[in-house]
Backbone as numpy.savetxt, mean C-alpha at the origin, in Angstrom:
# Nx Ny Nz CAx CAy CAz Cx Cy Cz
-20.97 0.45 -38.83 -21.78 0.10 -37.66 -20.90 -0.40 -36.52
-19.94 -1.26 -36.89 -19.03 -1.79 -35.88 -18.21 -0.68 -35.25
-17.74 0.27 -36.09 -16.98 1.40 -35.58 -17.78 2.23 -34.60
-19.07 2.44 -34.90 -19.90 3.20 -33.99 -20.08 2.48 -32.66
-20.25 1.17 -32.73 -20.40 0.40 -31.50 -19.15 0.48 -30.64
-17.99 0.36 -31.29 -16.74 0.46 -30.54 -16.58 1.83 -29.90
-16.92 2.88 -30.68 -16.84 4.23 -30.13 -17.80 4.41 -28.96
-19.01 3.83 -29.10 -19.97 3.91 -28.00 -19.48 3.20 -26.76
-18.88 2.04 -26.96 -18.36 1.30 -25.81 -17.22 2.05 -25.13
-16.38 2.69 -25.92 -15.30 3.46 -25.34 -15.83 4.62 -24.52
-16.86 5.29 -25.03 -17.46 6.40 -24.28 -18.07 5.90 -22.98
-18.76 4.76 -23.06 -19.35 4.18 -21.84 -18.25 3.81 -20.84
-17.17 3.23 -21.35 -16.06 2.86 -20.48 -15.43 4.07 -19.81
-15.23 5.14 -20.59 -14.65 6.35 -20.00 -15.59 6.96 -18.97
-16.89 6.95 -19.30 -17.85 7.49 -18.34 -17.86 6.69 -17.04
-17.76 5.37 -17.16 -17.72 4.54 -15.96 -16.47 4.81 -15.14
-15.34 4.98 -15.83 -14.09 5.26 -15.12 -14.16 6.60 -14.40
-14.69 7.61 -15.08 -14.82 8.94 -14.44 -15.75 8.86 -13.24
-16.86 8.15 -13.40 -17.80 8.00 -12.28 -17.14 7.31 -11.09
-16.36 6.27 -11.37 -15.68 5.55 -10.29 -14.67 6.44 -9.58
-13.92 7.25 -10.35 -12.94 8.15 -9.74 -13.64 9.20 -8.87
-14.71 9.78 -9.39 -15.45 10.80 -8.62 -16.02 10.20 -7.34
-16.59 9.00 -7.44 -17.14 8.35 -6.25 -16.06 8.05 -5.22
-14.90 7.59 -5.69 -13.79 7.29 -4.79 -13.31 8.56 -4.09
-13.19 9.66 -4.85 -12.76 10.92 -4.26 -13.79 11.43 -3.24
-15.07 11.21 -3.52 -16.11 11.64 -2.59 -16.01 10.87 -1.27
-15.80 9.56 -1.36 -15.64 8.75 -0.14 -14.39 9.19 0.63
-13.30 9.46 -0.11 -12.08 9.92 0.54 -12.29 11.26 1.25
-13.05 12.17 0.62 -13.32 13.47 1.24 -14.12 13.31 2.53
-15.11 12.43 2.51 -15.91 12.18 3.71 -15.01 11.61 4.82
-14.13 10.69 4.45 -13.23 10.10 5.43 -12.26 11.13 6.00
-11.81 12.07 5.16 -10.92 13.13 5.63 -11.64 13.99 6.67
-12.87 14.37 6.37 -13.65 15.18 7.31 -13.85 14.44 8.62
-14.19 13.14 8.53 -14.38 12.34 9.75 -13.07 12.18 10.52
-11.99 11.98 9.80 -10.70 11.81 10.45 -10.21 13.05 11.16
-10.52 14.22 10.62 -10.06 15.48 11.22 -10.99 16.00 12.30
-12.29 15.70 12.20 -13.23 16.36 13.10 -13.85 15.50 14.18
-13.76 14.16 14.06 -14.41 13.30 15.03 -13.38 12.66 15.96
-13.88 12.04 17.02 -13.00 11.40 17.99 -13.32 11.86 19.39
-12.39 11.62 20.33 -12.61 12.06 21.70 -12.72 13.58 21.80
-12.06 14.27 20.88 -12.19 15.73 20.79 -12.94 16.06 19.50
-14.15 16.54 19.64 -14.99 16.84 18.48 -14.71 18.27 17.98
-14.67 18.41 16.68 -14.49 19.73 16.06 -15.40 19.81 14.85
-16.11 20.91 14.72 -17.00 21.10 13.58 -16.18 21.38 12.33
-16.78 21.19 11.14 -16.06 21.50 9.90 -15.53 22.93 9.88
-16.29 23.89 10.44 -15.83 25.28 10.47 -14.61 25.42 11.36
-14.61 24.74 12.50 -13.45 24.81 13.40 -12.23 24.13 12.78
-12.47 23.02 12.07 -11.36 22.35 11.39 -10.77 23.25 10.32
-11.63 23.88 9.52 -11.15 24.79 8.47 -10.39 25.95 9.07
-10.88 26.51 10.18 -10.19 27.62 10.83 -8.82 27.21 11.33
-8.73 26.00 11.92 -7.44 25.52 12.41 -6.47 25.29 11.25
-6.96 24.77 10.14 -6.09 24.52 8.99 -5.58 25.82 8.38
-6.35 26.89 8.51 -5.95 28.19 7.97 -5.14 29.02 8.97
-4.83 28.42 10.12 -4.00 29.12 11.10 -4.77 29.86 12.16
-6.10 29.76 12.18 -6.91 30.42 13.18 -7.40 29.45 14.23
-8.47 29.84 14.94 -9.05 28.97 15.94 -8.26 28.96 17.23
-8.80 28.25 18.25 -8.12 28.22 19.54 -6.94 27.25 19.51
-6.10 27.36 20.54 -4.85 26.60 20.56 -5.11 25.09 20.64
-6.12 24.69 21.43 -6.38 23.26 21.60 -6.81 22.62 20.28
-7.70 23.29 19.55 -8.14 22.76 18.27 -6.98 22.65 17.30
-6.11 23.64 17.29 -4.96 23.62 16.39 -4.02 22.47 16.71
-3.78 22.24 18.01 -2.88 21.15 18.40 -3.45 19.79 17.98
-4.73 19.57 18.25 -5.34 18.27 17.97 -5.48 18.06 16.46
-6.03 19.06 15.77 -6.34 18.90 14.34 -5.06 18.94 13.50
-4.28 20.01 13.67 -3.10 20.20 12.83 -1.93 19.34 13.30
-1.72 19.29 14.60 -0.56 18.58 15.12 -0.70 17.07 15.14
-1.92 16.56 15.38 -2.10 15.12 15.54 -2.85 14.47 14.38
-3.95 15.07 13.96 -4.81 14.40 12.98 -4.39 14.62 11.54
-3.93 15.80 11.19 -3.52 16.06 9.80 -2.39 15.12 9.36
-1.31 14.96 10.16 -0.26 14.02 9.71 -0.78 12.60 9.53
-1.69 12.18 10.40 -2.21 10.82 10.29 -3.06 10.64 9.05
-3.89 11.62 8.74 -4.74 11.53 7.55 -3.90 11.55 6.28
-2.93 12.46 6.20 -2.08 12.54 5.02 -1.26 11.26 4.86
-0.73 10.74 5.98 0.05 9.51 5.92 -0.80 8.34 5.45
-2.05 8.25 5.93 -2.93 7.16 5.50 -3.18 7.24 3.99
-3.42 8.43 3.48 -3.65 8.58 2.04 -2.40 8.21 1.24
-1.24 8.70 1.67 0.00 8.44 0.93 0.40 6.98 1.00
0.30 6.38 2.18 0.69 4.97 2.33 -0.28 4.07 1.55
-1.57 4.39 1.62 -2.53 3.61 0.84 -2.27 3.70 -0.65
-1.91 4.90 -1.11 -1.59 5.07 -2.53 -0.34 4.27 -2.91
0.68 4.30 -2.04 1.91 3.56 -2.32 1.65 2.06 -2.39
0.86 1.54 -1.46 0.55 0.11 -1.48 -0.32 -0.26 -2.68
-1.26 0.62 -3.04 -2.08 0.37 -4.22 -1.25 0.29 -5.48
-0.29 1.20 -5.62 0.60 1.19 -6.78 1.48 -0.06 -6.79
2.03 -0.41 -5.63 2.88 -1.60 -5.56 2.10 -2.85 -5.94
0.88 -2.96 -5.42 0.05 -4.11 -5.77 -0.29 -4.15 -7.25
-0.56 -2.98 -7.84 -0.87 -2.92 -9.27 0.31 -3.39 -10.11
1.52 -3.02 -9.73 2.71 -3.43 -10.48 2.90 -4.94 -10.39
2.84 -5.48 -9.16 3.05 -6.91 -8.99 2.01 -7.72 -9.74
0.74 -7.34 -9.62 -0.32 -8.11 -10.25 -0.26 -8.01 -11.77
0.18 -6.88 -12.30 0.31 -6.74 -13.74 1.46 -7.60 -14.27
2.59 -7.57 -13.58 3.74 -8.36 -14.02 3.47 -9.86 -13.93
2.80 -10.28 -12.87 2.53 -11.71 -12.68 1.25 -12.15 -13.35
0.40 -11.18 -13.74 -0.93 -11.49 -14.29 -1.67 -12.45 -13.37
-1.63 -12.09 -12.08 -2.23 -12.93 -11.04 -2.78 -12.01 -9.96
-4.08 -12.10 -9.61 -4.65 -11.21 -8.60 -4.12 -11.45 -7.20
-3.41 -12.56 -6.97 -2.84 -12.83 -5.65 -1.40 -12.35 -5.52
-0.84 -11.81 -6.57 0.54 -11.32 -6.52 0.55 -9.93 -5.92
0.92 -9.84 -4.67 0.99 -8.55 -3.99 2.14 -8.59 -3.01
2.58 -7.45 -2.51 3.69 -7.44 -1.53 3.39 -8.28 -0.30
2.11 -8.43 0.07 1.77 -9.25 1.23 2.05 -10.72 0.97
1.69 -11.17 -0.22 1.77 -12.59 -0.54 3.19 -13.01 -0.88
3.90 -12.20 -1.66 5.21 -12.63 -2.14 6.36 -12.27 -1.20
6.04 -11.78 -0.01 7.07 -11.65 1.02 7.74 -10.30 1.13
7.41 -9.35 0.24 8.13 -8.08 0.28 7.76 -7.25 1.51
6.51 -7.30 1.94 6.12 -6.57 3.15 6.84 -7.13 4.37
6.89 -8.46 4.47 7.57 -9.09 5.59 9.06 -8.78 5.57
9.66 -8.78 4.37 11.08 -8.45 4.26 11.37 -7.02 4.64
10.50 -6.10 4.23 10.66 -4.70 4.63 10.53 -4.55 6.14
9.59 -5.28 6.73 9.42 -5.22 8.18 10.65 -5.74 8.90
11.24 -6.82 8.38 12.45 -7.37 9.00 13.60 -6.38 8.93
13.78 -5.75 7.77 14.83 -4.74 7.65 14.63 -3.58 8.61
13.39 -3.12 8.74 13.10 -2.03 9.67 13.33 -2.45 11.11
12.95 -3.69 11.45 13.14 -4.18 12.82 14.62 -4.30 13.16
15.41 -4.77 12.21 16.86 -4.85 12.46 17.40 -3.46 12.73
16.94 -2.47 11.98 17.37 -1.09 12.20 16.94 -0.59 13.57
15.69 -0.92 13.97 15.17 -0.42 15.24 15.78 -1.10 16.45
16.02 -2.39 16.35 16.44 -3.15 17.53 17.95 -3.35 17.65
18.66 -3.34 16.53 20.09 -3.67 16.58 21.02 -2.53 16.19
20.53 -1.60 15.38 21.43 -0.57 14.84 21.18 0.79 15.48
20.02 1.36 15.25 19.73 2.73 15.73 18.29 2.80 16.21
18.02 2.51 17.49 16.64 2.47 17.99 15.89 3.79 17.85
16.60 4.91 17.87 15.92 6.21 17.82 15.86 6.78 16.41
16.47 6.12 15.44 16.49 6.65 14.08 15.30 6.14 13.29
15.07 6.75 12.12 13.99 6.30 11.25 14.33 4.94 10.65
13.35 4.03 10.60 13.61 2.69 10.04 13.48 2.64 8.52
13.36 3.81 7.86 13.09 3.83 6.42 14.18 3.11 5.63
15.45 3.41 5.92 16.54 2.79 5.17 16.52 1.27 5.35
16.28 0.82 6.59 16.21 -0.61 6.85 15.06 -1.27 6.11
13.91 -0.60 6.06 12.75 -1.15 5.35 13.04 -1.25 3.85
13.67 -0.24 3.28 14.01 -0.29 1.85 14.98 -1.43 1.56
16.03 -1.54 2.39 17.02 -2.58 2.18 16.40 -3.97 2.35
15.53 -4.13 3.33 14.87 -5.41 3.52 14.00 -5.78 2.34
13.26 -4.80 1.80 12.43 -5.06 0.63 13.25 -5.43 -0.59
14.33 -4.70 -0.82 15.18 -4.99 -1.98 15.87 -6.34 -1.85
16.31 -6.68 -0.64 16.95 -7.98 -0.42 15.95 -9.11 -0.69
14.70 -8.89 -0.30 13.67 -9.90 -0.57 13.47 -10.08 -2.06
13.49 -8.97 -2.81 13.38 -9.05 -4.27 14.47 -9.95 -4.84
15.69 -9.72 -4.40 16.82 -10.49 -4.91 16.66 -11.97 -4.58
16.30 -12.26 -3.31 16.19 -13.65 -2.88 15.07 -14.37 -3.62
13.90 -13.72 -3.74 12.76 -14.35 -4.43 13.13 -14.65 -5.88
13.78 -13.70 -6.56 14.15 -13.92 -7.95 15.19 -15.03 -8.09
16.14 -15.09 -7.17 17.15 -16.14 -7.24 16.53 -17.51 -7.01
15.62 -17.61 -6.02 14.97 -18.90 -5.76 14.12 -19.32 -6.95
13.32 -18.37 -7.47 12.45 -18.70 -8.59 13.26 -19.10 -9.82
14.38 -18.42 -10.05 15.18 -18.73 -11.23 15.90 -20.06 -11.07
16.30 -20.40 -9.85 17.04 -21.65 -9.65 16.18 -22.88 -9.89
14.84 -22.72 -9.71 13.95 -23.86 -9.93 13.14 -23.72 -11.21
13.48 -22.70 -12.00 12.73 -22.46 -13.23 11.70 -21.38 -13.00
11.87 -20.26 -13.71 11.01 -19.12 -13.46 9.58 -19.40 -13.88
8.65 -19.17 -12.96 7.23 -19.23 -13.26 6.51 -18.38 -12.23
5.31 -17.92 -12.59 4.57 -17.08 -11.66 4.24 -17.85 -10.38
3.86 -19.11 -10.52 3.47 -19.90 -9.35 4.66 -20.11 -8.43
5.83 -20.43 -8.99 7.00 -20.65 -8.15 7.44 -19.36 -7.47
7.31 -18.25 -8.15 7.68 -16.98 -7.54 6.80 -16.68 -6.34
5.50 -16.90 -6.47 4.58 -16.65 -5.36 4.86 -17.61 -4.21
5.11 -18.89 -4.52 5.41 -19.86 -3.47 6.71 -19.50 -2.74
7.72 -19.05 -3.51 8.97 -18.63 -2.88 8.73 -17.45 -1.95
7.87 -16.52 -2.37 7.55 -15.38 -1.52 6.83 -15.78 -0.26
5.90 -16.72 -0.36 5.17 -17.19 0.83 6.14 -17.85 1.81
7.07 -18.66 1.29 8.06 -19.30 2.16 8.91 -18.26 2.87
9.32 -17.22 2.15 10.12 -16.17 2.76 9.31 -15.40 3.81
8.03 -15.20 3.56 7.19 -14.51 4.55 7.18 -15.26 5.87
7.06 -16.58 5.81 7.07 -17.38 7.04 8.43 -17.27 7.73
9.51 -17.33 6.94 10.85 -17.22 7.51 11.06 -15.86 8.16
10.65 -14.79 7.47 10.82 -13.45 8.02 9.98 -13.25 9.28
8.79 -13.85 9.33 7.96 -13.74 10.53 8.68 -14.34 11.73
9.36 -15.48 11.53 10.13 -16.10 12.62 11.30 -15.20 13.04
11.97 -14.61 12.05 13.08 -13.69 12.35 12.57 -12.49 13.14
11.42 -11.96 12.76 10.86 -10.81 13.47 10.56 -11.14 14.93
9.99 -12.33 15.16 9.72 -12.74 16.54 11.01 -12.87 17.34
12.04 -13.41 16.70 13.33 -13.54 17.39 13.91 -12.18 17.75
13.83 -11.24 16.82 14.36 -9.90 17.09 13.63 -9.24 18.25
12.32 -9.47 18.34 11.55 -8.89 19.44 11.97 -9.47 20.79
12.30 -10.77 20.82 12.71 -11.38 22.09 14.09 -10.89 22.53
14.92 -10.43 21.61 16.27 -9.96 21.95 16.32 -8.47 22.25
15.28 -7.74 21.91 15.29 -6.28 22.08 14.94 -5.90 23.52
15.40 -4.74 24.00 14.96 -4.23 25.30 13.45 -4.09 25.35
12.89 -4.14 26.56 11.44 -4.22 26.73 10.72 -3.06 26.06
11.18 -1.83 26.28 10.48 -0.66 25.73 10.54 -0.66 24.20
11.71 -0.97 23.64 11.84 -1.01 22.19 10.99 -2.15 21.62
10.98 -3.30 22.29 10.19 -4.43 21.82 8.70 -4.11 21.83
8.25 -3.38 22.87 6.84 -3.02 22.95 6.44 -2.10 21.80
7.27 -1.09 21.54 6.98 -0.17 20.43 7.05 -0.87 19.08
8.05 -1.73 18.93 8.19 -2.45 17.66 7.05 -3.44 17.45
6.56 -4.05 18.52 5.45 -4.99 18.39 4.19 -4.28 17.92
3.93 -3.09 18.49 2.78 -2.31 18.03 2.96 -1.91 16.57
4.16 -1.53 16.20 4.45 -1.14 14.82 4.26 -2.32 13.87
4.60 -3.54 14.33 4.47 -4.72 13.48 3.02 -5.04 13.13
2.08 -4.58 13.95 0.67 -4.81 13.65 0.13 -3.82 12.62
0.93 -2.84 12.24 0.49 -1.85 11.27 -0.32 -0.77 11.94
0.33 0.34 12.28 -0.37 1.38 13.02 0.10 2.75 12.53
-0.85 3.68 12.48 -0.55 5.07 12.12 -0.59 5.98 13.34
-0.69 5.40 14.54 -0.88 6.20 15.76 0.30 7.11 16.05
1.51 6.67 15.70 2.70 7.45 16.03 3.16 8.35 14.90
2.35 8.51 13.87 2.74 9.33 12.72 2.88 10.79 13.12
3.99 11.40 12.75 4.24 12.80 13.06 4.45 13.59 11.77
4.41 14.90 11.91 4.59 15.77 10.75 5.95 15.55 10.10
6.96 15.20 10.91 8.29 14.99 10.36 8.37 13.76 9.46
7.41 12.85 9.59 7.41 11.66 8.73 6.91 11.96 7.32
6.17 13.05 7.16 5.51 13.29 5.88 6.49 13.68 4.78
7.54 14.41 5.13 8.50 14.84 4.11 9.12 13.67 3.36
9.80 12.73 4.08 10.37 11.57 3.39 9.32 10.72 2.69
8.15 10.57 3.31 7.10 9.74 2.72 6.61 10.32 1.40
6.26 11.59 1.40 5.71 12.21 0.18 6.79 12.35 -0.90
8.03 12.62 -0.49 9.12 12.73 -1.46 9.36 11.40 -2.16
9.44 10.33 -1.37 9.66 9.00 -1.94 8.51 8.61 -2.86
7.28 8.85 -2.40 6.11 8.49 -3.21 6.11 9.28 -4.52
6.46 10.56 -4.46 6.49 11.37 -5.67 7.52 10.90 -6.68
8.73 10.61 -6.21 9.80 10.18 -7.11 9.46 8.82 -7.74
9.01 7.88 -6.92 8.70 6.55 -7.43 7.49 6.57 -8.37
6.54 7.47 -8.11 5.38 7.59 -9.00 5.81 8.12 -10.37
6.75 9.05 -10.38 7.26 9.57 -11.66 7.96 8.46 -12.43
8.75 7.63 -11.75 9.41 6.51 -12.43 8.38 5.56 -13.02
7.31 5.27 -12.26 6.25 4.41 -12.79 5.56 5.04 -13.99
5.37 6.35 -13.95 4.75 7.04 -15.08 5.61 6.91 -16.33
6.92 7.04 -16.17 7.83 6.91 -17.30 7.86 5.47 -17.84
7.65 4.50 -16.95 7.66 3.09 -17.37 6.27 2.55 -17.65
5.29 3.45 -17.76 3.90 3.02 -17.91 3.68 2.21 -19.18
4.32 2.61 -20.28 4.15 1.89 -21.55 4.62 0.45 -21.42
5.77 0.24 -20.80 6.29 -1.12 -20.62 5.36 -1.95 -19.73
4.83 -1.33 -18.68 3.94 -2.05 -17.78 2.68 -2.50 -18.51
2.14 -1.63 -19.36 0.94 -2.01 -20.13 1.26 -3.14 -21.10
2.46 -3.14 -21.64 2.84 -4.20 -22.57 2.92 -5.55 -21.86
3.35 -5.56 -20.60 3.46 -6.81 -19.85 2.09 -7.45 -19.63
1.02 -6.68 -19.71 -0.32 -7.25 -19.56 -0.63 -8.26 -20.65
0.03 -8.11 -21.80 -0.22 -8.99 -22.95 0.70 -10.21 -22.96
1.59 -10.28 -21.98 2.53 -11.40 -21.92 3.93 -10.98 -22.33
4.91 -11.73 -21.88 6.30 -11.38 -22.16 6.62 -11.43 -23.65
6.10 -12.41 -24.35 6.41 -12.54 -25.77 5.89 -11.35 -26.56
4.65 -10.95 -26.27 4.09 -9.78 -26.96 4.85 -8.52 -26.58
5.17 -8.38 -25.29 5.92 -7.21 -24.85 7.27 -7.13 -25.56
7.91 -8.28 -25.71 9.21 -8.32 -26.40 9.05 -7.93 -27.87
7.97 -8.38 -28.49 7.74 -8.04 -29.89 7.43 -6.55 -30.07
6.98 -5.90 -29.00 6.70 -4.47 -29.05 7.93 -3.62 -28.75
9.05 -4.28 -28.58 10.30 -3.55 -28.36 10.66 -3.34 -26.90
9.96 -3.99 -25.98 10.25 -3.84 -24.56 11.40 -4.76 -24.18
12.39 -4.22 -23.51 13.47 -5.04 -22.97 12.95 -5.65 -21.68
12.38 -6.82 -21.78 11.59 -7.38 -20.69 12.39 -7.59 -19.41
13.61 -8.08 -19.52 14.42 -8.33 -18.34 14.69 -7.07 -17.56
15.18 -6.04 -18.25 15.52 -4.78 -17.59 14.28 -4.07 -17.06
13.23 -4.05 -17.87 12.00 -3.37 -17.46 11.35 -4.05 -16.26
11.32 -5.39 -16.29 10.74 -6.12 -15.17 11.50 -5.84 -13.88
12.82 -5.85 -13.96 13.63 -5.60 -12.78 13.37 -4.19 -12.24
13.32 -3.20 -13.14 13.07 -1.83 -12.70 11.72 -1.72 -12.02
10.68 -2.31 -12.60 9.34 -2.20 -12.05 9.23 -2.92 -10.71
9.88 -4.08 -10.58 9.84 -4.79 -9.30 10.58 -4.01 -8.22
11.71 -3.41 -8.56 12.45 -2.60 -7.59 11.63 -1.40 -7.14
10.97 -0.73 -8.08 10.13 0.41 -7.72 9.00 -0.04 -6.79
8.36 -1.17 -7.12 7.28 -1.66 -6.27 7.79 -2.04 -4.88
8.98 -2.62 -4.82 9.57 -2.97 -3.52 9.88 -1.72 -2.71
10.38 -0.68 -3.37 10.66 0.58 -2.67 9.37 1.24 -2.18
8.31 1.17 -2.97 7.02 1.69 -2.52 6.55 0.94 -1.27
6.70 -0.37 -1.28 6.34 -1.17 -0.12 7.19 -0.81 1.09
8.50 -0.66 0.86 9.39 -0.29 1.96 9.07 1.08 2.52
8.72 2.02 1.66 8.35 3.36 2.12 7.13 3.31 3.03
6.11 2.56 2.60 4.90 2.44 3.41 5.18 1.72 4.73
5.97 0.64 4.66 6.26 -0.15 5.85 7.08 0.63 6.85
7.99 1.47 6.39 8.83 2.24 7.29 8.03 3.17 8.19
6.94 3.71 7.68 6.13 4.67 8.45 5.10 3.96 9.32
4.39 2.99 8.78 3.24 2.42 9.46 3.40 0.95 9.83
4.49 0.31 9.44 4.59 -1.12 9.65 3.89 -1.88 8.53
3.92 -3.19 8.57 3.29 -3.98 7.51 1.77 -3.93 7.62
1.13 -3.41 6.59 -0.33 -3.32 6.53 -0.82 -4.20 5.39
-1.58 -5.22 5.72 -2.04 -6.17 4.73 -3.29 -5.72 4.00
-3.68 -6.48 2.98 -4.92 -6.35 2.23 -4.93 -5.21 1.21
-4.36 -4.05 1.53 -4.48 -2.88 0.66 -3.86 -3.17 -0.70
-2.61 -3.61 -0.72 -1.94 -3.89 -1.99 -2.57 -5.06 -2.72
-3.18 -5.97 -1.99 -3.82 -7.12 -2.61 -5.13 -6.74 -3.29
-5.97 -5.98 -2.59 -7.34 -5.75 -3.06 -7.51 -4.46 -3.86
-6.75 -3.42 -3.55 -6.99 -2.12 -4.20 -6.93 -2.19 -5.73
-5.92 -2.86 -6.33 -5.90 -2.92 -7.80 -7.12 -3.63 -8.39
-7.56 -4.71 -7.75 -8.71 -5.44 -8.27 -10.01 -4.66 -8.09
-10.14 -3.98 -6.95 -11.32 -3.15 -6.74 -11.37 -2.02 -7.78
-10.22 -1.41 -8.05 -10.16 -0.33 -9.03 -10.49 -0.84 -10.42
-9.96 -2.00 -10.77 -10.23 -2.55 -12.10 -11.71 -2.86 -12.28
-12.34 -3.43 -11.28 -13.76 -3.76 -11.39 -14.62 -2.50 -11.40
-14.27 -1.53 -10.56 -15.09 -0.31 -10.50 -15.01 0.48 -11.81
-13.83 0.50 -12.43 -13.65 1.28 -13.64 -13.94 0.49 -14.91
-14.17 -0.82 -14.76 -14.45 -1.63 -15.94 -13.27 -1.73 -16.87
-12.07 -1.69 -16.32 -10.87 -1.72 -17.14 -10.43 -3.15 -17.42
-9.90 -3.39 -18.61 -9.39 -4.71 -18.94 -8.08 -4.99 -18.21
-7.28 -3.94 -17.99 -6.05 -4.06 -17.24 -6.21 -3.42 -15.87
-5.11 -3.36 -15.13 -5.14 -2.77 -13.79 -4.71 -1.31 -13.89
-5.59 -0.35 -13.58 -5.25 1.07 -13.71 -4.37 1.55 -12.56
-3.29 2.22 -12.88 -2.39 2.70 -11.83 -3.03 3.79 -11.00
-3.60 4.79 -11.66 -4.21 5.91 -10.92 -5.37 5.40 -10.08
-6.20 4.55 -10.66 -7.33 4.00 -9.91 -6.86 3.18 -8.72
-5.79 2.42 -8.88 -5.26 1.62 -7.77 -4.75 2.51 -6.65
-4.06 3.59 -7.02 -3.56 4.52 -6.00 -4.71 5.19 -5.25
-5.72 5.67 -5.98 -6.87 6.31 -5.34 -7.62 5.34 -4.44
-7.83 4.12 -4.93 -8.56 3.13 -4.15 -7.78 2.75 -2.90
-6.48 2.52 -3.05 -5.67 2.17 -1.89 -5.67 3.27 -0.84
-5.54 4.53 -1.29 -5.55 5.65 -0.36 -6.89 5.75 0.38
-7.98 5.60 -0.35 -9.31 5.72 0.25 -9.59 4.58 1.21
-9.27 3.35 0.80 -9.54 2.19 1.65 -8.76 2.27 2.96
-7.48 2.65 2.89 -6.68 2.72 4.10 -7.16 3.83 5.02
-7.52 4.98 4.47 -8.02 6.07 5.31 -9.33 5.69 5.99
-10.24 5.10 5.24 -11.52 4.66 5.83 -11.26 3.63 6.92
-10.36 2.67 6.65 -10.05 1.64 7.64 -9.44 2.26 8.89
-8.58 3.26 8.74 -7.95 3.88 9.90 -8.97 4.65 10.73
-9.89 5.35 10.07 -10.93 6.06 10.82 -11.79 5.07 11.59
-12.16 3.97 10.98 -12.96 2.94 11.67 -12.17 2.35 12.83
-10.88 2.08 12.61 -10.04 1.51 13.66 -9.93 2.44 14.86
-9.94 3.75 14.62 -9.87 4.71 15.71 -11.19 4.86 16.45
-12.30 4.79 15.72 -13.60 5.16 16.31 -14.46 3.97 16.73
-14.23 2.77 16.17 -15.14 1.65 16.39 -15.24 1.27 17.86
-14.10 1.19 18.56 -14.09 0.77 19.97 -13.52 1.87 20.86
-13.76 3.14 20.47 -13.22 4.27 21.24 -13.63 4.15 22.72
-12.74 4.50 23.65 -11.43 5.14 23.44 -10.30 4.17 23.05
-10.58 2.86 22.99 -9.56 1.92 22.53 -9.36 2.05 21.03
-8.10 2.14 20.60 -7.79 2.24 19.18 -7.17 0.93 18.69
-7.75 0.40 17.63 -7.25 -0.84 17.03 -6.16 -0.49 16.02
-5.03 -1.18 16.01 -4.06 -0.98 14.92 -4.72 -1.25 13.58
-4.55 -0.35 12.65 -5.26 -0.46 11.38 -4.87 -1.74 10.63
-3.65 -2.23 10.86 -3.22 -3.45 10.21 -4.03 -4.66 10.62
-4.51 -4.68 11.87 -5.35 -5.78 12.32 -6.69 -5.75 11.59
-7.25 -4.56 11.46 -8.54 -4.42 10.77 -8.42 -4.82 9.31
-7.40 -4.31 8.62 -7.25 -4.66 7.20 -6.93 -6.14 7.02
-6.25 -6.75 8.03 -5.97 -8.18 7.95 -7.25 -9.01 8.01
-8.17 -8.62 8.88 -9.45 -9.34 8.97 -10.22 -9.21 7.66
-10.29 -7.98 7.14 -11.00 -7.75 5.88 -10.30 -8.50 4.74
-8.97 -8.51 4.76 -8.22 -9.21 3.72 -8.47 -10.71 3.73
-8.57 -11.30 4.94 -8.88 -12.72 5.01 -10.24 -13.04 4.41
-11.22 -12.20 4.72 -12.56 -12.39 4.14 -12.52 -12.23 2.62
-11.71 -11.28 2.15 -11.59 -11.06 0.71 -10.98 -12.27 0.01
-9.98 -12.89 0.63 -9.37 -14.09 0.04 -10.36 -15.24 -0.01
-11.16 -15.41 1.05 -12.20 -16.44 1.03 -13.18 -16.19 -0.12
-13.51 -14.92 -0.33 -14.43 -14.58 -1.41 -13.84 -14.92 -2.77
-12.52 -14.66 -2.93 -11.86 -14.99 -4.20 -11.91 -16.50 -4.43
-11.61 -17.27 -3.38 -11.63 -18.73 -3.52 -13.01 -19.23 -3.89
-14.04 -18.71 -3.21 -15.41 -19.14 -3.50 -15.81 -18.76 -4.91
-15.44 -17.55 -5.34 -15.80 -17.08 -6.67 -15.08 -17.91 -7.74
-13.82 -18.25 -7.50 -13.07 -19.06 -8.47 -13.68 -20.46 -8.60
-14.13 -21.01 -7.48 -14.73 -22.34 -7.52 -16.02 -22.34 -8.33
-16.82 -21.26 -8.17 -18.06 -21.17 -8.94 -17.79 -21.00 -10.42
């Protein structure tokens, strides 16, 4: 009888997970259609399809293929990268507040990218700077946490302190940069997909693909960390090496997203928890986190473009407002 109940619960759980994935994909599809066809230049689904297939008039092709397709694809890829990074951090720390936003990795990536933009190569891609900034933040956070005794709480506090420090450094860099570069960098710091071009998609998708494969290969170790370090060690996981690899991958995912769109808050924090609740999973699902992050960011970007048209809000501002409300909700729920 007990075996039948367990089997029934597993079937129910799988059905719930499949339903959640299908619903998420449906919302993402609607957002893709809205992102490609709506705005100051309206295009019907038939005109969008014709432009994507190489037909249609020149104006529709320029707007849909040249401007909107890169932005939609970038939103999906960046949201997926942030969702994966948040899932890794929260699994390792076993804390729903452990995300690149909270522990300073997003701010560190932004600082590295700003140094690249303002001091080294203003016309070059800031991707390398964002990666280096994220990795340097990883090293500093781990060194601080280890020097005072490693704990999840101390690691998060060290990250928050670094976020404040990096924010001050970012402001200083903006005051030293030429006016035009400072203006562009300031818009980028708010998290925006407005300047996304087709040339950005190659490095973005390549990095996301490689890092996702590494996460897939390390999936067993990540699942073991959900049970605690001692249990993971008893299962044969080399916890020190595996933890370092997973944190580096998550930092690189954060740096990849930050290099293209700037620091975008809330996605890495909330996507893993939303996916876990929707799918009824005991742990944080990687695929669900990626899908949820991609969908949430795309929906947020479409709203940011259309809510106050013709004025476009940087998507990072919108996700920041939603993220603040989400944190208040977590605090209220924890108190209850």
